[in-house]
PDB file of C-alpha atoms in Angstrom:
ATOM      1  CA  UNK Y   1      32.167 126.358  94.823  1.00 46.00           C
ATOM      2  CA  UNK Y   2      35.118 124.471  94.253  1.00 48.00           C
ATOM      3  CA  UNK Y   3      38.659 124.411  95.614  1.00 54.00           C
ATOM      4  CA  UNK Y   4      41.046 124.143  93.180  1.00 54.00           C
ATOM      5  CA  UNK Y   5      44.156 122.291  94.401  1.00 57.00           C
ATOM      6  CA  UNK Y   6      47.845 123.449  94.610  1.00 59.00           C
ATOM      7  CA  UNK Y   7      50.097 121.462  92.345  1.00 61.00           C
ATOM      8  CA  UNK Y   8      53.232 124.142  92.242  1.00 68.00           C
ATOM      9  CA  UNK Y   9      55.201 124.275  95.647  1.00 72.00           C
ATOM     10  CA  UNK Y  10      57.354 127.096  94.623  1.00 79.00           C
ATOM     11  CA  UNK Y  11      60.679 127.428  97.142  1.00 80.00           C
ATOM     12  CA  UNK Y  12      58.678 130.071  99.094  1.00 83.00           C
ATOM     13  CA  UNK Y  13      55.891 128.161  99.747  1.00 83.00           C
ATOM     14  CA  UNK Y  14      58.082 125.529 100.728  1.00 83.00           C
ATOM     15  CA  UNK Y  15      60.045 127.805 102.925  1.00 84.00           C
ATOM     16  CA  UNK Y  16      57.104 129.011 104.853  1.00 85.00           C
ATOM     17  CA  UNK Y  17      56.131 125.525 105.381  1.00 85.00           C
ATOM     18  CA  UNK Y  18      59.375 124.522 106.900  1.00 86.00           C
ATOM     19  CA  UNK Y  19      59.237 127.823 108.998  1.00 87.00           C
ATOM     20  CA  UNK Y  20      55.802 126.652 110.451  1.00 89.00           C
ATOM     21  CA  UNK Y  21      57.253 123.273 111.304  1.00 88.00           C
ATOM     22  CA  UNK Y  22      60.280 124.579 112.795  1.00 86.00           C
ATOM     23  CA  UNK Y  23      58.153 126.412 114.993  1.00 87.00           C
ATOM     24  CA  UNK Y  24      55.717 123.609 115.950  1.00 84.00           C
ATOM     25  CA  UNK Y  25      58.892 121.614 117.110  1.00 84.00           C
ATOM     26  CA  UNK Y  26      60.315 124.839 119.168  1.00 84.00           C
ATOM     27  CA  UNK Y  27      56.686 124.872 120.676  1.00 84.00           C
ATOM     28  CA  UNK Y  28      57.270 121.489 121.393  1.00 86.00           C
ATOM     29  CA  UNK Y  29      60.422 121.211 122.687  1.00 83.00           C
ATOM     30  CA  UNK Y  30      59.781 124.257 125.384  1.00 85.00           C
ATOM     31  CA  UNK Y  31      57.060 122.362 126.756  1.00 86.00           C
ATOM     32  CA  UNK Y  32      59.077 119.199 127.060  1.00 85.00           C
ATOM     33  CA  UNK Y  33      61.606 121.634 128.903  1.00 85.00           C
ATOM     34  CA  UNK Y  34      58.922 122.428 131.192  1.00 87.00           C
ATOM     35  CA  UNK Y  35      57.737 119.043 131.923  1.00 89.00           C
ATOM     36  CA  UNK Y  36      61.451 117.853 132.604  1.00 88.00           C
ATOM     37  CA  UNK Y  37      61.354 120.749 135.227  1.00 88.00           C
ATOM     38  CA  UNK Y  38      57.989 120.090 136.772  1.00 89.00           C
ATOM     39  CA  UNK Y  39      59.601 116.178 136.915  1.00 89.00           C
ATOM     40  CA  UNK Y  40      62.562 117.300 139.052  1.00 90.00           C
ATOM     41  CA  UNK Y  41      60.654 119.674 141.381  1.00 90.00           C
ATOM     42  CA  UNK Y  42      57.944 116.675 141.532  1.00 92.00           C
ATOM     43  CA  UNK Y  43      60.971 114.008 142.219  1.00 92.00           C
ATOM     44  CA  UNK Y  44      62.252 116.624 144.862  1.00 92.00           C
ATOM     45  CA  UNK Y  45      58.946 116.692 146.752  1.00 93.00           C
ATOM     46  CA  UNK Y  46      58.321 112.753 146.508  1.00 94.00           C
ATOM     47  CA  UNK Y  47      61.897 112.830 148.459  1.00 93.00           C
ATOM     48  CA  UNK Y  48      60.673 115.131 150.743  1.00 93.00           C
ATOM     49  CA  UNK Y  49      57.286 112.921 151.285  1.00 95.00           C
ATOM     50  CA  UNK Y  50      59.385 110.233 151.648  1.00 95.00           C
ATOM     51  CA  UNK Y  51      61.602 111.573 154.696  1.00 95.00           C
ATOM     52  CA  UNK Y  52      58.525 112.834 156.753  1.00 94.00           C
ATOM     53  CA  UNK Y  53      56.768 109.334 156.702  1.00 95.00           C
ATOM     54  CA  UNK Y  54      60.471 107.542 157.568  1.00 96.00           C
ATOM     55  CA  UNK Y  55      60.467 110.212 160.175  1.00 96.00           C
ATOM     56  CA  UNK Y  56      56.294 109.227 161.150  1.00 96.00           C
ATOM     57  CA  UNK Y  57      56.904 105.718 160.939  1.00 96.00           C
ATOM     58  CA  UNK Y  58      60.123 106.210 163.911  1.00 96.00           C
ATOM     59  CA  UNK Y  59      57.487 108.039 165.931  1.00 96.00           C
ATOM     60  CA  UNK Y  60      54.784 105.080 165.613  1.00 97.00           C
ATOM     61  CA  UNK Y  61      57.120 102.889 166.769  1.00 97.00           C
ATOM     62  CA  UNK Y  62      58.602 104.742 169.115  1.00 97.00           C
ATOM     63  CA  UNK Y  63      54.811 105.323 170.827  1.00 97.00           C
ATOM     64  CA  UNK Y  64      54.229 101.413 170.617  1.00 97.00           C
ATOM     65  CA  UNK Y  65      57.323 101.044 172.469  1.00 97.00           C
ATOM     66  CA  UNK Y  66      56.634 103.124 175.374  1.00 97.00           C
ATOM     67  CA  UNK Y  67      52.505 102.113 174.616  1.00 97.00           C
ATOM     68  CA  UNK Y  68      53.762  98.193 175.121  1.00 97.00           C
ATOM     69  CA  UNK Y  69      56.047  99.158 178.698  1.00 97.00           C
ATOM     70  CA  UNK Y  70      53.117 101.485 180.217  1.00 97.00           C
ATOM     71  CA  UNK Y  71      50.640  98.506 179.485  1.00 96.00           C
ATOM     72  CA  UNK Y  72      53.645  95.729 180.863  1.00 96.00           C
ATOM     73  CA  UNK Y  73      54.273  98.377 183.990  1.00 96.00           C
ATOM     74  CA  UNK Y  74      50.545  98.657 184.492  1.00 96.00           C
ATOM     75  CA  UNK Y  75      50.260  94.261 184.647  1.00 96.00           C
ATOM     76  CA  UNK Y  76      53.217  94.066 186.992  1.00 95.00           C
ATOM     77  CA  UNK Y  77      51.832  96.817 189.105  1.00 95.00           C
ATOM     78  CA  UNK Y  78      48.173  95.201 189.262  1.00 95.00           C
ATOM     79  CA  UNK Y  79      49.872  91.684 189.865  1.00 94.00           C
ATOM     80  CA  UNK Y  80      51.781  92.945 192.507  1.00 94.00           C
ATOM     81  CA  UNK Y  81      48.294  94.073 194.455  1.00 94.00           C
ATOM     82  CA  UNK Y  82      47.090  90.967 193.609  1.00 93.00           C
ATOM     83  CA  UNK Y  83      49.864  89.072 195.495  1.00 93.00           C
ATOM     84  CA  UNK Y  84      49.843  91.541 198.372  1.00 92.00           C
ATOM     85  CA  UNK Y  85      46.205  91.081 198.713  1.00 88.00           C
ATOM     86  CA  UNK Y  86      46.277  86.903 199.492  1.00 79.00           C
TER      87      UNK Y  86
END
């Protein structure tokens, strides 16, 4: 069986059409709302990933710090046995 083709586009027919296409593009626009939403609330939570490894990377350091005088207190302590000791 054959299709036979449309050659009239009446004004309805093109009115439906531009109906369906205005309502693919609404479609499309709410989902690019969305995404623009899910992008902030992503950007917010990058920020907030952000602050708690600044704030991990102060305690690492902070640890080496007191790491590096325990270790230098421990050598001047054991040096100091040393010297009594001769």
């Amino acid at each position: 069986m054959t299709t036979m083709m449309r050659d009239a586009w009446t004004d309805e027919r093109l009115d439906d059409l531009n109906a369906k296409v205005d309502r693919g593009f609404a479609h499309i626009d709410t989902r690019f709302d969305r995404m623009e939403e899910r992008s902030e609330r992503m950007e917010e939570r990058f920020g907030a990933m952000e602050r708690g490894i600044e704030m991990l990377e102060d305690r690492f350091y902070a640890l080496n710090r007191t790491l590096f005088q325990l270790g230098g207190g421990i050598i001047v302590a054991m040096f100091g046995i040393v010297v009594t000791q001769l």
